[in-house]
PDB file of C-alpha atoms in Angstrom:
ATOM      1  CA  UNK A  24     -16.043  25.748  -3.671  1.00 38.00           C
ATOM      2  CA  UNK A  25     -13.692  22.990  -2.990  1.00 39.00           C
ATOM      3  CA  UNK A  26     -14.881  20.145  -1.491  1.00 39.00           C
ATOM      4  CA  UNK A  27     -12.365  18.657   1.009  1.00 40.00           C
ATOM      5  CA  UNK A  28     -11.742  14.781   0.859  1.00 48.00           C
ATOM      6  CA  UNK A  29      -9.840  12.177   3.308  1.00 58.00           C
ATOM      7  CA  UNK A  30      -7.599   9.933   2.019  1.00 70.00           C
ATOM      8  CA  UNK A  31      -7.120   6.896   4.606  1.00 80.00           C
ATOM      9  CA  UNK A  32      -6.084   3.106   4.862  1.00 88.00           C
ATOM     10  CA  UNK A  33      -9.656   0.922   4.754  1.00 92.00           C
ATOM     11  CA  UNK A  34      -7.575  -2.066   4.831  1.00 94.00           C
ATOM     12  CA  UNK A  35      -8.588  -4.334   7.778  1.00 95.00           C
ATOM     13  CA  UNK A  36      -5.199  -4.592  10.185  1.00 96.00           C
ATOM     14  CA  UNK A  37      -5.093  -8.299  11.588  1.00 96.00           C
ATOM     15  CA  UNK A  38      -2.497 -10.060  13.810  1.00 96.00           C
ATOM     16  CA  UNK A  39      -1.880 -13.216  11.065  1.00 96.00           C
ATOM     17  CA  UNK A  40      -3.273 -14.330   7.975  1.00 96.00           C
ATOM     18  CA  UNK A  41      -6.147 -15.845   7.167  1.00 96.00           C
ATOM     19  CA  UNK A  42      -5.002 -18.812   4.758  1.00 96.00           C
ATOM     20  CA  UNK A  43      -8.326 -17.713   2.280  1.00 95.00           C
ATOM     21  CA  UNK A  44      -7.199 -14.566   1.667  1.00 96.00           C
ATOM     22  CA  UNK A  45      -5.696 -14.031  -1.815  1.00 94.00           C
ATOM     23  CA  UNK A  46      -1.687 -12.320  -1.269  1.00 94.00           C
ATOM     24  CA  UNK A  47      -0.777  -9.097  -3.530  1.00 92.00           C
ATOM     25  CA  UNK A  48       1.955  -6.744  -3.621  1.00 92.00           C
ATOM     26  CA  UNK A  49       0.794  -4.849  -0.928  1.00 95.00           C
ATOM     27  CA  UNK A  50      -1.790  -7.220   0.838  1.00 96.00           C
ATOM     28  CA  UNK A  51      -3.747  -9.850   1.068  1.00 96.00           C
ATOM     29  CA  UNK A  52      -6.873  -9.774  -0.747  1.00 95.00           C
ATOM     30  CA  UNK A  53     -10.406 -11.330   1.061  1.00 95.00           C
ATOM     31  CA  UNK A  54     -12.732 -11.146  -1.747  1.00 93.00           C
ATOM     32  CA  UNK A  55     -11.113 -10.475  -4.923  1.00 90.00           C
ATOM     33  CA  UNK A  56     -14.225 -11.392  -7.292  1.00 89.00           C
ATOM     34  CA  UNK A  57     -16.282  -8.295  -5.000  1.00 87.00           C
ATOM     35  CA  UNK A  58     -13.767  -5.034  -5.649  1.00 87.00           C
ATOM     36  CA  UNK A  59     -15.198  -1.721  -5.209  1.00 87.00           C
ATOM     37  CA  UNK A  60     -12.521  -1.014  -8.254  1.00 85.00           C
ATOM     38  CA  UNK A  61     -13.876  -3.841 -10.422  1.00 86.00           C
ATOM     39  CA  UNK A  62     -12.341  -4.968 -14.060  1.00 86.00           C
ATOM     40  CA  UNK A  63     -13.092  -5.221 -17.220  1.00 88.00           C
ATOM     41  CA  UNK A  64     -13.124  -8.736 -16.918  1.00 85.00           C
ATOM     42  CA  UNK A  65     -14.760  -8.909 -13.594  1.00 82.00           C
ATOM     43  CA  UNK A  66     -12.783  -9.256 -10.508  1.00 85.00           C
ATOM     44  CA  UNK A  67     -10.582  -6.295  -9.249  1.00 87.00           C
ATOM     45  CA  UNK A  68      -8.846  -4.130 -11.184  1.00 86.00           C
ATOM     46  CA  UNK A  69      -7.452  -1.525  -9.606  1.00 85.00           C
ATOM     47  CA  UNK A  70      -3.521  -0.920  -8.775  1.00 86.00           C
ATOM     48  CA  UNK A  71      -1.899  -2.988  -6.221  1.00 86.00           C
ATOM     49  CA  UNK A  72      -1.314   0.609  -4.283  1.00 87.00           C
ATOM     50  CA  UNK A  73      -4.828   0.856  -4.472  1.00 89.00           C
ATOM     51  CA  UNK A  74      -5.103  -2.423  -2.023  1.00 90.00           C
ATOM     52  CA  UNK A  75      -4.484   0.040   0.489  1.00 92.00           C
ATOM     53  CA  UNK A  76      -7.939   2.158   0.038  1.00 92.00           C
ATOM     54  CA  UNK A  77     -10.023  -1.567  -0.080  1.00 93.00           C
ATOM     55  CA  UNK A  78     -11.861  -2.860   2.463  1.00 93.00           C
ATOM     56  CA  UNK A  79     -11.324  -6.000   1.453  1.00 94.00           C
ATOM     57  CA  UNK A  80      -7.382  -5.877   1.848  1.00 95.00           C
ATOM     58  CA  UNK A  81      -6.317  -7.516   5.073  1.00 97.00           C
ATOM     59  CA  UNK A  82      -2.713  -6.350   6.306  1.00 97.00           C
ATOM     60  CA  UNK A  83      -0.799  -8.214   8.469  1.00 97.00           C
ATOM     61  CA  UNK A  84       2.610  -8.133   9.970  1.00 97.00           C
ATOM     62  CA  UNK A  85       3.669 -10.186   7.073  1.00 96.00           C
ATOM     63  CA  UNK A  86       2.927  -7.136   5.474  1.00 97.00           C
ATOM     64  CA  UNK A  87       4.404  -3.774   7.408  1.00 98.00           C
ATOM     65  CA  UNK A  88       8.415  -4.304   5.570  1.00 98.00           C
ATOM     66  CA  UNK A  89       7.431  -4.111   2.711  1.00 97.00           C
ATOM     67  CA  UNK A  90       4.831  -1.559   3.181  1.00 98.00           C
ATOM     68  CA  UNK A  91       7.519   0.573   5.455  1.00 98.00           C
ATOM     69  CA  UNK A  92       9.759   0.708   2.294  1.00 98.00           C
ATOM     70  CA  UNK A  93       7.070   1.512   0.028  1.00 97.00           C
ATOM     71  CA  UNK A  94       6.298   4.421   2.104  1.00 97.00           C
ATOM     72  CA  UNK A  95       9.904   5.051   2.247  1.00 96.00           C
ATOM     73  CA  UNK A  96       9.849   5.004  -1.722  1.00 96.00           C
ATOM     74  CA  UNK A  97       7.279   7.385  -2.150  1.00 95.00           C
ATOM     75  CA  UNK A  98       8.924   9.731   0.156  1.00 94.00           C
ATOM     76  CA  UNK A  99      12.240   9.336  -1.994  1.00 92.00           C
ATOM     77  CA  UNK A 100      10.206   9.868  -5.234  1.00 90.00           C
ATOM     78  CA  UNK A 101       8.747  13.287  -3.555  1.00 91.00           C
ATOM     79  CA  UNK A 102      12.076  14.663  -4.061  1.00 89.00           C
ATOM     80  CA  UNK A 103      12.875  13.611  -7.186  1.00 89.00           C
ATOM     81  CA  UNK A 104       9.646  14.710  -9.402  1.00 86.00           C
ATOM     82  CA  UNK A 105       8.100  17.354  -9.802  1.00 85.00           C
ATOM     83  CA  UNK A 106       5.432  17.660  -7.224  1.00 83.00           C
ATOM     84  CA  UNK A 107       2.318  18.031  -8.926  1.00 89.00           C
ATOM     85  CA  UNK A 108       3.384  14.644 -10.931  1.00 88.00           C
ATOM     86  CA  UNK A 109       3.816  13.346  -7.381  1.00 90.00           C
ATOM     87  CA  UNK A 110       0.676  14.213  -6.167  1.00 89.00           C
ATOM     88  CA  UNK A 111      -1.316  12.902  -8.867  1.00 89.00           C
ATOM     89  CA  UNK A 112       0.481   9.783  -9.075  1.00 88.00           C
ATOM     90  CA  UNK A 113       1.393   8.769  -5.458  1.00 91.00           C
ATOM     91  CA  UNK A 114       0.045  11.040  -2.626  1.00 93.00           C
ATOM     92  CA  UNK A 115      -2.769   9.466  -2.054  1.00 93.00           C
ATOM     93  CA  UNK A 116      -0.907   6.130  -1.627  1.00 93.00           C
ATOM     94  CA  UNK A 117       1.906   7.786   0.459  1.00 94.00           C
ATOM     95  CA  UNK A 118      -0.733   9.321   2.560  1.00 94.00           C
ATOM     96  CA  UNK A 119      -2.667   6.100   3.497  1.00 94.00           C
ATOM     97  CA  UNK A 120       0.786   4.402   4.145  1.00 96.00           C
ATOM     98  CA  UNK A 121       1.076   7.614   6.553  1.00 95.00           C
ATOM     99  CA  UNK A 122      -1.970   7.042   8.108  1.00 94.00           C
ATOM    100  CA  UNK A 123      -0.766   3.269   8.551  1.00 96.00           C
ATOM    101  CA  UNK A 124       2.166   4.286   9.896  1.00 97.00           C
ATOM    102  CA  UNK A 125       0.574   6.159  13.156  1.00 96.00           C
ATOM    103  CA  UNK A 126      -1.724   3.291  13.394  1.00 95.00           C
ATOM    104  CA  UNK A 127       1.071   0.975  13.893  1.00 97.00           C
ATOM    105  CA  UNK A 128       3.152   3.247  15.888  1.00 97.00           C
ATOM    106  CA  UNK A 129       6.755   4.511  15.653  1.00 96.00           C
ATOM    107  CA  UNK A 130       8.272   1.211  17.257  1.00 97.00           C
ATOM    108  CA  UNK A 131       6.546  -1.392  14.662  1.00 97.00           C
ATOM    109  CA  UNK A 132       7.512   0.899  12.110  1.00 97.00           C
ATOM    110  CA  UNK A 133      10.914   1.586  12.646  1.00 97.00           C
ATOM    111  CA  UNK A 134      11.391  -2.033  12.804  1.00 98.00           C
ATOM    112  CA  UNK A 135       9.506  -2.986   9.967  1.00 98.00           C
ATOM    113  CA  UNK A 136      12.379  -0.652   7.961  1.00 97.00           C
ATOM    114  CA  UNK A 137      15.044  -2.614   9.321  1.00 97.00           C
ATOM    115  CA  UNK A 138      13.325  -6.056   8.397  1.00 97.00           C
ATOM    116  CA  UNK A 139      12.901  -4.727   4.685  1.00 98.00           C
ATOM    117  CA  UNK A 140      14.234  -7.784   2.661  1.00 97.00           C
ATOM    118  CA  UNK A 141      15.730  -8.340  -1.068  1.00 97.00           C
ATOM    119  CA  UNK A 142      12.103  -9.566  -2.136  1.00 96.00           C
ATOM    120  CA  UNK A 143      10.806  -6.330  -0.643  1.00 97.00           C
ATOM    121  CA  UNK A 144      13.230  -3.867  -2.336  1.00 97.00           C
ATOM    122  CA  UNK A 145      12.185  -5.747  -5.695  1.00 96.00           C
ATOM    123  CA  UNK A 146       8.812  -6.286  -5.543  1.00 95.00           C
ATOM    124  CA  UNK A 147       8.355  -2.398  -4.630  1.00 96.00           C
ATOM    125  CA  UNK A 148      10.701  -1.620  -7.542  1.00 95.00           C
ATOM    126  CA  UNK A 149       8.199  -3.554  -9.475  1.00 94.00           C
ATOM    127  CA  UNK A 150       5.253  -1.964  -8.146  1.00 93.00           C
ATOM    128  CA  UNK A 151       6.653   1.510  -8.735  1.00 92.00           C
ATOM    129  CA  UNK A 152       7.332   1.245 -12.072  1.00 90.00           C
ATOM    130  CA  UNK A 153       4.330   0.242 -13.450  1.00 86.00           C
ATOM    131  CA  UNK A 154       5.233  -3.638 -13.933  1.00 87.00           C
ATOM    132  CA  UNK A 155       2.364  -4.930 -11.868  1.00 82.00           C
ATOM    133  CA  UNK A 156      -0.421  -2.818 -13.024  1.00 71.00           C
ATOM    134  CA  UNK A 157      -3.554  -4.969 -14.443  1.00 59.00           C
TER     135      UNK A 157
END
C-alpha cells in the first residue's frame, strides 16, 4: 500500500525582514546552526530549494520575484525533461512554490513576475544548475 504524503511550504510568511535572519537563495534563514536537514559539518545542509520545506526559513516580500520565477523555471523545465527526472528532481520544490503561490494570491503573484530582476534571473540560473548546492 502506498502511503500518501503532502508536500507544502513550512516557511514562516512575514511582512519584512527580521535583520537576524541569515539571507539564501530562496530565503532568509532564522536559525541556521538548528536545520532539520543538518550537515556534515554541523549547520544546515540541505539545498537552497529545500529552504522552502524549513521551518526556519522566513519569506518575505523581498522574497516572492525571485521565488515567482523560480516557480516559473520549474514549470519551463517540466517541459523540457523527461518527467520522471522532473519529478524526482524538482516537484516537490515546484509544488511548495505552488502552494506559496495560492497563499499569496493571484495579484501578489502576478506582480511579483513582473518585478523579476537581472539578479533574480541569475541567481535562479545558479540555483538550478547545481552551482549553489553545499
Amino acid at each position: 500500500m502506498t502511503q500518501a504524503r503532502a508536500t507544502v511550504l513550512a516557511a514562516e510568511l512575514r511582512e519584512r525582514a527580521d535583520p537576524a535572519d541569515q539571507p539564501t537563495a530562496t530565503a532568509d534563514c532564522h536559525d541556521y546552526d538548528n536545520s532539520p536537514y543538518p550537515g556534515p559539518g554541523g549547520g544546515c545542509g540541505a539545498s537552497f530549494l529545500m529552504c522552502l520545506a524549513c521551518p526556519n526559513a522566513r519569506i518575505h516580500p523581498a522574497h516572492h520575484s525571485r521565488l515567482a520565477h523560480l516557480h516559473h523555471a520549474l514549470g519551463n523545465l517540466r517541459t523540457a525533461l523527461d518527467l520522471g527526472q522532473w519529478d524526482r528532481q524538482w516537484e516537490d520544490g515546484h509544488a511548495r512554490l505552488e502552494h506559496l503561490k495560492a497563499q499569496l494570491g493571484t495579484a501578489v503573484w502576478t506582480r511579483a513576475l513582473a518585478d523579476v530582476t537581472d539578479t533574480d534571473r541569475e541567481l535562479i540560473a545558479l540555483l538550478l544548475n547545481g552551482d549553489l548546492d553545499p
